[in-house]
Amino acid sequence: MGAPGAGKGTQARLIQERLGLPQISTGDMLRALAAEDIHTTQASGLLISDDVVIEMVRQRTVSDDCRNGYVLDGFPRTVVQAEILEGLASAQGKSLVAILVDVPAGVLEKRLTGRRNCPIGNEIYNIYFKPPRRDSVCDVHEVSLLQRADDRLDRVHVRLDTYEKQTAPVLDYYRRLGRLEVVDGDQDAETIYADLEKILTRP
């Protein structure tokens, strides 16, 4: 768990590669859908309805590769989703641990607004932390880099505000259950992963 730009996706992929647990990214699944109303809602920085996301997660988590567990990236984002997820996991004979990747707000804003992608090879840059050699040009393919619509400053403010208002209460939900772990997300990816692995491999 964590705000947009916290690095949840990166850590979920590392866990998938090294611990063999499939990454389930609701953001990636939503971006793959062709429904115009979903794309419009997501581009505006608002969250998608609970019904749509929950059904997607339910269908994905009954797949054979999820038999031994899975990593949810971007879900749950509301208390309602968290409550339904508890029932879903229980029915599957699984228990959940919530891990917050905690990053200061100022760092989050730079991570998001500074992110640029190559339209050919999807190489990722950041104008603040990992800039290309030439301004706004991919080092590999020498084409202009693109900025996702939801990474523009006005959209980032909406996304972070939406997170604080709707998603942050989920932290309190898991804290009350005694199943919230917190790691420092303002570190390099390998150090964050080492902290996560300690939590996930506890006896």
XYZ file of N, CA and C in Angstrom:
609
model
N 0.828 -1.175 0.000
C 0.000 0.000 0.000
C 0.878 1.245 0.000
N 0.260 2.377 -0.340
C 0.988 3.634 -0.359
C 0.402 4.575 -1.386
N 0.777 5.829 -1.305
C 0.257 6.842 -2.220
C 0.771 6.597 -3.638
N 0.123 7.212 -4.642
C 0.670 7.155 -5.995
C 2.116 7.649 -6.007
N 2.989 6.915 -6.685
C 4.394 7.295 -6.738
C 5.244 6.722 -5.629
N 4.642 5.925 -4.732
C 5.395 5.373 -3.605
C 6.319 4.233 -4.017
N 6.107 3.684 -5.212
C 6.959 2.582 -5.665
C 6.373 1.213 -5.397
N 5.052 1.156 -5.193
C 4.400 -0.131 -4.919
C 4.594 -1.109 -6.064
N 4.434 -0.619 -7.288
C 4.542 -1.499 -8.446
C 5.920 -2.112 -8.579
N 6.952 -1.304 -8.365
C 8.328 -1.801 -8.436
C 8.558 -2.906 -7.417
N 8.112 -2.693 -6.184
C 8.312 -3.691 -5.140
C 7.486 -4.942 -5.388
N 6.276 -4.770 -5.905
C 5.440 -5.936 -6.223
C 6.103 -6.802 -7.288
N 6.726 -6.158 -8.282
C 7.415 -6.921 -9.329
C 8.624 -7.668 -8.767
N 9.355 -7.024 -7.846
C 10.506 -7.698 -7.235
C 10.060 -8.901 -6.412
N 8.962 -8.740 -5.686
C 8.440 -9.859 -4.896
C 8.017 -10.998 -5.815
N 7.400 -10.657 -6.934
C 6.972 -11.678 -7.893
C 8.180 -12.439 -8.446
N 9.231 -11.695 -8.816
C 10.416 -12.316 -9.408
C 11.180 -13.175 -8.402
N 11.257 -12.721 -7.154
C 12.155 -13.370 -6.203
C 11.458 -14.339 -5.255
N 10.171 -14.101 -4.980
C 9.442 -14.988 -4.072
C 8.391 -15.825 -4.800
N 8.201 -15.541 -6.091
C 7.281 -16.357 -6.876
C 5.811 -16.098 -6.644
N 5.484 -14.954 -6.070
C 4.077 -14.610 -5.853
C 3.617 -13.664 -6.953
N 2.535 -13.985 -7.674
C 2.109 -13.143 -8.792
C 1.684 -11.753 -8.341
N 2.089 -10.756 -9.122
C 1.680 -9.374 -8.876
C 0.338 -9.131 -9.554
N -0.607 -8.618 -8.786
C -1.912 -8.270 -9.338
C -2.062 -6.758 -9.215
N -1.892 -6.067 -10.331
C -1.974 -4.603 -10.355
C -3.322 -4.178 -10.908
N -4.157 -3.608 -10.055
C -5.463 -3.150 -10.540
C -5.297 -1.989 -11.509
N -4.263 -1.167 -11.314
C -4.022 -0.061 -12.239
C -3.737 -0.554 -13.645
N -2.878 -1.592 -13.761
C -2.565 -2.151 -15.075
C -3.798 -2.776 -15.712
N -4.598 -3.470 -14.900
C -5.799 -4.111 -15.443
C -6.794 -3.079 -15.941
N -6.939 -1.989 -15.207
C -7.877 -0.945 -15.614
C -7.408 -0.244 -16.880
N -6.090 -0.005 -16.978
C -5.580 0.649 -18.173
C -5.758 -0.223 -19.411
N -5.856 -1.549 -19.201
C -6.010 -2.460 -20.328
C -7.455 -2.532 -20.829
N -8.392 -2.054 -20.022
C -9.801 -2.111 -20.422
C -10.088 -1.069 -21.497
N -11.032 -1.404 -22.358
C -11.354 -0.517 -23.476
C -12.516 0.421 -23.181
N -13.169 0.227 -22.019
C -14.361 1.027 -21.723
C -13.990 2.497 -21.552
N -14.617 3.377 -22.321
C -14.259 4.796 -22.333
C -14.531 5.460 -20.994
N -15.584 5.050 -20.306
C -15.892 5.701 -19.030
C -14.829 5.408 -17.988
N -14.223 4.211 -18.041
C -13.154 3.881 -17.101
C -11.918 4.705 -17.408
N -11.546 4.808 -18.700
C -10.374 5.591 -19.064
C -10.559 7.053 -18.681
N -11.740 7.586 -18.898
C -12.005 8.990 -18.583
C -11.892 9.242 -17.090
N -12.463 8.330 -16.290
C -12.400 8.481 -14.846
C -10.971 8.398 -14.344
N -10.216 7.425 -14.849
C -8.844 7.260 -14.386
C -7.978 8.445 -14.789
N -8.147 8.953 -16.007
C -7.337 10.080 -16.471
C -7.606 11.330 -15.654
N -8.800 11.452 -15.084
C -9.136 12.628 -14.282
C -8.507 12.574 -12.902
N -7.954 11.397 -12.536
C -7.315 11.251 -11.231
C -8.226 10.686 -10.172
N -9.481 10.397 -10.507
C -10.434 9.856 -9.545
C -10.318 8.338 -9.481
N -10.839 7.747 -8.396
C -10.800 6.310 -8.249
C -11.975 5.654 -8.971
N -11.763 4.423 -9.462
C -12.791 3.669 -10.147
C -13.757 3.083 -9.102
N -14.992 2.784 -9.505
C -15.998 2.284 -8.571
C -15.565 0.958 -7.947
N -15.997 0.723 -6.706
C -15.649 -0.502 -5.988
C -16.098 -1.745 -6.740
N -17.302 -1.742 -7.277
C -17.848 -2.936 -7.930
C -16.959 -3.421 -9.062
N -16.482 -2.480 -9.899
C -15.635 -2.846 -11.036
C -14.328 -3.469 -10.548
N -13.676 -2.826 -9.606
C -12.364 -3.281 -9.152
C -12.471 -4.607 -8.400
N -13.453 -4.735 -7.535
C -13.598 -5.952 -6.732
C -13.837 -7.169 -7.614
N -14.672 -7.026 -8.622
C -14.934 -8.158 -9.513
C -13.682 -8.554 -10.278
N -12.895 -7.571 -10.709
C -11.638 -7.865 -11.392
C -10.693 -8.638 -10.479
N -10.580 -8.203 -9.226
C -9.689 -8.868 -8.274
C -10.190 -10.280 -7.974
N -11.488 -10.441 -7.805
C -12.046 -11.767 -7.518
C -11.716 -12.746 -8.639
N -11.930 -12.327 -9.873
C -11.666 -13.208 -10.999
C -10.182 -13.557 -11.112
N -9.329 -12.573 -10.841
C -7.885 -12.809 -10.988
C -7.344 -13.723 -9.895
N -7.815 -13.568 -8.664
C -7.226 -14.297 -7.543
C -7.663 -15.751 -7.459
N -8.618 -16.179 -8.285
C -8.985 -17.600 -8.306
C -8.181 -18.364 -9.352
N -7.272 -17.685 -10.051
C -6.425 -18.343 -11.047
C -5.456 -19.307 -10.360
N -5.004 -20.312 -11.112
C -4.123 -21.341 -10.549
C -2.830 -20.762 -9.990
N -2.290 -19.708 -10.643
C -1.002 -19.180 -10.180
C -1.109 -18.433 -8.860
N -2.331 -18.201 -8.387
C -2.533 -17.513 -7.106
C -2.774 -18.494 -5.949
N -2.637 -19.782 -6.233
C -2.958 -20.801 -5.233
C -2.136 -20.635 -3.958
N -0.857 -20.256 -4.112
C 0.020 -20.139 -2.943
C 0.143 -18.712 -2.423
N -0.661 -17.813 -2.962
C -0.630 -16.423 -2.521
C -0.451 -15.473 -3.686
N -0.519 -14.188 -3.393
C -0.412 -13.162 -4.426
C -0.107 -11.829 -3.781
N 0.335 -10.893 -4.595
C 0.637 -9.535 -4.135
C -0.342 -8.587 -4.813
N -1.113 -7.879 -4.029
C -2.069 -6.905 -4.556
C -1.417 -5.527 -4.594
N -1.331 -4.966 -5.791
C -0.719 -3.652 -6.005
C -1.824 -2.685 -6.441
N -2.157 -1.731 -5.567
C -3.214 -0.768 -5.889
C -4.582 -1.176 -5.390
N -4.655 -2.169 -4.520
C -5.921 -2.649 -3.971
C -5.645 -3.277 -2.613
N -6.486 -3.005 -1.601
C -7.687 -2.166 -1.620
C -7.355 -0.679 -1.450
N -8.247 0.166 -1.978
C -8.076 1.609 -1.852
C -9.150 2.264 -1.004
N -10.161 1.509 -0.630
C -11.205 2.036 0.243
C -11.479 1.012 1.339
N -12.098 1.461 2.431
C -12.425 0.552 3.529
C -13.409 -0.509 3.063
N -14.354 -0.124 2.207
C -15.313 -1.098 1.671
C -14.577 -2.204 0.925
N -13.613 -1.823 0.078
C -12.827 -2.814 -0.639
C -12.052 -3.702 0.331
N -11.484 -3.106 1.375
C -10.708 -3.875 2.353
C -11.579 -4.898 3.067
N -12.779 -4.496 3.424
C -13.696 -5.414 4.113
C -14.091 -6.572 3.215
N -14.381 -6.275 1.945
C -14.758 -7.337 1.012
C -13.563 -8.245 0.731
N -12.368 -7.650 0.658
C -11.164 -8.438 0.441
C -10.935 -9.414 1.581
N -11.236 -9.011 2.803
C -11.093 -9.912 3.949
C -11.938 -11.162 3.748
N -13.192 -10.951 3.307
C -14.067 -12.094 3.059
C -13.571 -12.963 1.922
N -13.065 -12.323 0.875
C -12.537 -13.046 -0.273
C -11.332 -13.899 0.124
N -10.400 -13.302 0.855
C -9.201 -14.035 1.280
C -9.569 -15.185 2.215
N -10.507 -14.931 3.111
C -10.933 -15.975 4.044
C -11.535 -17.162 3.301
N -12.355 -16.872 2.295
C -12.970 -17.933 1.501
C -11.920 -18.739 0.740
N -10.786 -18.111 0.429
C -9.696 -18.779 -0.289
C -8.721 -19.472 0.673
N -8.980 -19.347 1.975
C -8.093 -19.945 2.964
C -6.786 -19.205 3.131
N -6.813 -17.905 2.877
C -5.603 -17.090 2.958
C -5.758 -16.006 4.025
N -4.626 -15.558 4.590
C -4.612 -14.420 5.498
C -3.823 -13.297 4.840
N -4.141 -12.067 5.198
C -3.545 -10.900 4.557
C -2.603 -10.157 5.500
N -1.560 -9.541 4.919
C -0.753 -8.570 5.637
C -0.698 -7.314 4.769
N -0.929 -6.174 5.388
C -0.892 -4.899 4.669
C 0.451 -4.232 4.946
N 1.138 -3.836 3.882
C 2.451 -3.194 4.019
C 2.383 -1.815 3.383
N 2.642 -0.792 4.170
C 2.654 0.586 3.687
C 4.064 0.984 3.294
N 4.239 1.375 2.024
C 5.490 1.969 1.567
C 5.330 3.473 1.752
N 5.964 4.004 2.787
C 5.724 5.372 3.243
C 6.747 6.342 2.650
N 6.254 7.356 1.909
C 7.119 8.324 1.234
C 6.614 9.742 1.529
N 7.511 10.708 1.822
C 7.087 12.087 2.070
C 6.365 12.686 0.859
N 5.404 13.577 1.116
C 4.569 14.150 0.057
C 5.389 14.870 -1.015
N 6.403 15.618 -0.604
C 7.209 16.354 -1.577
C 7.949 15.440 -2.533
N 8.417 14.312 -2.032
C 9.106 13.342 -2.879
C 8.119 12.696 -3.842
N 6.917 12.385 -3.348
C 5.883 11.793 -4.202
C 5.569 12.688 -5.391
N 5.411 13.987 -5.132
C 5.052 14.910 -6.208
C 6.138 14.938 -7.288
N 7.401 14.951 -6.884
C 8.481 14.966 -7.873
C 8.566 13.646 -8.628
N 8.336 12.544 -7.939
C 8.362 11.240 -8.611
C 7.299 11.173 -9.709
N 6.117 11.721 -9.418
C 5.008 11.615 -10.362
C 5.107 12.640 -11.485
N 5.263 13.909 -11.134
C 5.275 14.948 -12.171
C 6.543 14.887 -13.015
N 7.613 14.300 -12.482
C 8.859 14.209 -13.226
C 8.975 12.984 -14.110
N 7.999 12.065 -14.025
C 8.084 10.805 -14.762
C 7.831 11.012 -16.253
N 8.692 10.414 -17.084
C 8.546 10.459 -18.536
C 8.793 9.058 -19.106
N 8.087 8.718 -20.173
C 8.200 7.402 -20.796
C 8.563 7.517 -22.266
N 9.333 6.553 -22.750
C 9.626 6.468 -24.181
C 8.465 5.761 -24.870
N 7.897 6.330 -25.939
C 6.768 5.700 -26.622
C 7.140 4.453 -27.413
N 8.436 4.206 -27.596
C 8.874 3.039 -28.376
C 9.241 1.875 -27.452
N 10.205 2.073 -26.588
C 10.681 0.999 -25.724
C 10.167 1.049 -24.307
N 9.366 2.067 -23.994
C 8.796 2.263 -22.660
C 9.869 2.459 -21.582
N 11.057 2.918 -21.984
C 12.058 3.287 -20.980
C 11.489 4.403 -20.104
N 11.797 4.356 -18.817
C 11.236 5.312 -17.867
C 12.342 6.234 -17.346
N 12.063 7.516 -17.352
C 12.984 8.529 -16.837
C 12.250 9.376 -15.800
N 13.020 10.184 -15.095
C 12.443 11.185 -14.201
C 13.319 12.431 -14.289
N 12.712 13.557 -14.601
C 13.492 14.769 -14.833
C 14.196 15.258 -13.574
N 13.766 14.786 -12.401
C 14.400 15.185 -11.144
C 15.432 14.158 -10.675
N 15.111 12.868 -10.806
C 15.937 11.826 -10.214
C 16.716 10.997 -11.232
N 16.191 10.870 -12.444
C 16.862 10.064 -13.468
C 16.618 10.689 -14.841
N 17.198 11.875 -15.087
C 16.908 12.587 -16.341
C 17.619 11.954 -17.537
N 17.045 12.106 -18.742
C 17.751 11.664 -19.950
C 18.936 12.583 -20.216
N 19.856 12.127 -21.063
C 21.034 12.944 -21.370
C 20.639 14.241 -22.073
N 19.661 14.145 -22.978
C 19.112 15.327 -23.663
C 17.709 15.578 -23.149
N 17.385 16.837 -22.949
C 16.110 17.219 -22.363
C 14.934 16.632 -23.147
N 14.119 15.807 -22.457
C 12.872 15.240 -23.006
C 13.082 14.329 -24.204
N 14.286 13.737 -24.347
C 14.574 12.832 -25.459
C 15.105 11.509 -24.902
N 14.550 10.397 -25.390
C 14.977 9.078 -24.932
C 16.436 8.821 -25.300
N 17.233 8.341 -24.348
C 18.635 8.037 -24.589
C 18.806 6.909 -25.601
N 17.858 5.963 -25.611
C 17.987 4.761 -26.439
C 17.450 4.976 -27.846
N 16.212 5.492 -27.941
C 15.544 5.580 -29.239
C 15.540 6.986 -29.848
N 16.035 7.953 -29.101
C 16.158 9.340 -29.580
C 14.828 9.899 -30.108
N 13.756 9.611 -29.386
C 12.450 10.189 -29.695
C 11.984 10.986 -28.477
N 11.016 11.871 -28.681
C 10.518 12.698 -27.587
C 9.825 11.838 -26.535
N 10.129 12.112 -25.288
C 9.504 11.393 -24.185
C 8.100 11.927 -23.932
N 7.258 11.060 -23.381
C 5.868 11.416 -23.117
C 5.611 11.438 -21.616
N 4.635 12.261 -21.235
C 4.176 12.299 -19.855
C 2.747 11.793 -19.808
N 2.471 10.810 -18.950
C 1.114 10.300 -18.808
C 0.193 11.415 -18.342
N -1.056 11.373 -18.810
C -2.021 12.413 -18.453
C -2.191 12.526 -16.944
N -2.196 11.385 -16.240
C -2.424 11.455 -14.790
C -1.146 11.760 -14.007
N -0.035 12.070 -14.716
C 1.184 12.524 -14.048
C 1.376 14.042 -14.161
N 0.439 14.736 -14.789
C 0.522 16.193 -14.854
C 0.178 16.774 -13.489
N 0.729 17.956 -13.204
C 0.667 18.510 -11.859
C -0.754 18.595 -11.316
N -1.712 19.100 -12.126
C -3.069 19.228 -11.613
C -3.686 17.873 -11.299
N -3.382 16.876 -12.147
C -3.906 15.530 -11.904
C -3.233 14.875 -10.702
N -1.941 15.145 -10.525
C -1.219 14.595 -9.384
C -1.821 15.104 -8.083
N -2.145 16.387 -8.042
C -2.772 16.935 -6.840
C -4.094 16.246 -6.547
N -4.873 15.978 -7.607
C -6.146 15.266 -7.424
C -5.890 13.859 -6.900
N -4.909 13.170 -7.496
C -4.621 11.795 -7.091
C -4.174 11.715 -5.628
N -3.279 12.616 -5.226
C -2.792 12.584 -3.848
C -3.884 12.984 -2.859
N -4.703 13.964 -3.253
C -5.808 14.370 -2.390
C -6.825 13.241 -2.256
N -7.122 12.563 -3.368
C -8.055 11.438 -3.345
C -7.513 10.323 -2.466
N -6.212 10.075 -2.553
C -5.593 9.055 -1.710
C -5.772 9.381 -0.237
N -5.480 10.627 0.129
C -5.577 11.015 1.535
C -6.995 10.868 2.067
N -7.968 11.255 1.237
C -9.352 11.248 1.702
C -9.973 9.855 1.705
N -9.675 9.044 0.681
C -10.376 7.770 0.530
C -9.526 6.555 0.861
N -8.237 6.619 0.596
C -7.396 5.438 0.771
C -6.728 5.397 2.138
N -6.280 6.531 2.642
C -5.592 6.554 3.933
C -6.403 5.910 5.053
N -7.747 6.043 5.090
C -8.508 5.354 6.144
C -8.329 3.842 6.145
N -7.929 3.265 5.004
C -7.680 1.824 4.958
C -6.512 1.460 5.884
N -5.555 2.379 6.012
C -4.435 2.139 6.919
C -4.930 1.967 8.351
N -5.869 2.821 8.741
C -6.440 2.700 10.087
C -7.167 1.376 10.259
N -7.820 0.933 9.186
C -8.550 -0.344 9.224
C -7.580 -1.488 9.537
N -6.466 -1.550 8.809
C -5.505 -2.631 9.041
C -4.739 -2.428 10.346
N -4.553 -1.177 10.751
C -3.896 -0.910 12.031
C -4.741 -1.455 13.174
N -6.058 -1.263 13.077
C -6.958 -1.781 14.113
C -6.928 -3.310 14.166
N -6.732 -3.930 13.005
C -6.647 -5.389 12.952
C -5.285 -5.913 13.408
N -4.329 -4.991 13.582
C -2.988 -5.399 13.997
C -2.183 -6.027 12.877
N -2.514 -5.681 11.629
C -1.844 -6.295 10.477
C -1.273 -5.260 9.517
N -0.885 -4.109 10.038
C -0.260 -3.079 9.212
C 1.228 -2.996 9.517
N 2.042 -3.155 8.466
C 3.490 -2.993 8.563
C 3.881 -1.750 7.749
N 4.910 -1.024 8.216
C 5.341 0.202 7.542
C 6.823 0.098 7.203
N 7.149 0.412 5.928
C 8.559 0.470 5.522
C 8.837 1.864 4.964
N 10.076 2.291 5.104
C 10.502 3.602 4.613
C 10.673 3.535 3.098
N 9.805 4.262 2.364
C 9.852 4.236 0.909
C 10.781 5.261 0.298
N 11.426 6.082 1.120
C 12.359 7.088 0.610
C 13.780 6.527 0.651
N 13.942 5.336 0.085
C 15.225 4.653 -0.011
C 15.331 4.070 -1.414
N 16.497 3.511 -1.740
C 16.623 2.862 -3.043
C 15.798 1.572 -3.047
N 15.444 1.107 -4.250
C 14.521 -0.016 -4.404
C 15.012 -1.283 -3.712
N 16.315 -1.553 -3.762
C 16.843 -2.779 -3.161
C 16.754 -2.745 -1.636
N 16.980 -1.582 -1.051
C 16.876 -1.463 0.403
C 15.430 -1.634 0.853
N 14.514 -1.033 0.095
C 13.084 -1.207 0.411
C 12.710 -2.674 0.314
N 13.161 -3.336 -0.756
C 12.825 -4.753 -0.922
C 13.360 -5.584 0.245
N 14.574 -5.293 0.700
C 15.145 -6.040 1.823
C 14.269 -5.911 3.060
N 13.733 -4.710 3.283
C 12.827 -4.504 4.414
C 11.540 -5.303 4.242
N 11.021 -5.308 3.007
C 9.797 -6.055 2.719
C 10.009 -7.560 2.892
N 11.136 -8.033 2.406
C 11.406 -9.478 2.474
C 11.459 -9.966 3.912
N 12.010 -9.154 4.799
C 12.045 -9.520 6.218
C 10.647 -9.741 6.762
N 9.719 -8.866 6.346
C 8.333 -8.991 6.800
C 7.682 -10.233 6.216
N 7.885 -10.455 4.915
C 7.188 -11.530 4.215
C 7.737 -12.916 4.527
N 8.956 -13.002 5.035
C 9.555 -14.315 5.318
C 9.641 -14.618 6.810
N 8.933 -13.841 7.592
C 8.902 -14.141 9.030
C 8.272 -15.501 9.268
N 8.782 -16.254 10.274
C 8.168 -17.550 10.576
C 6.761 -17.375 11.124
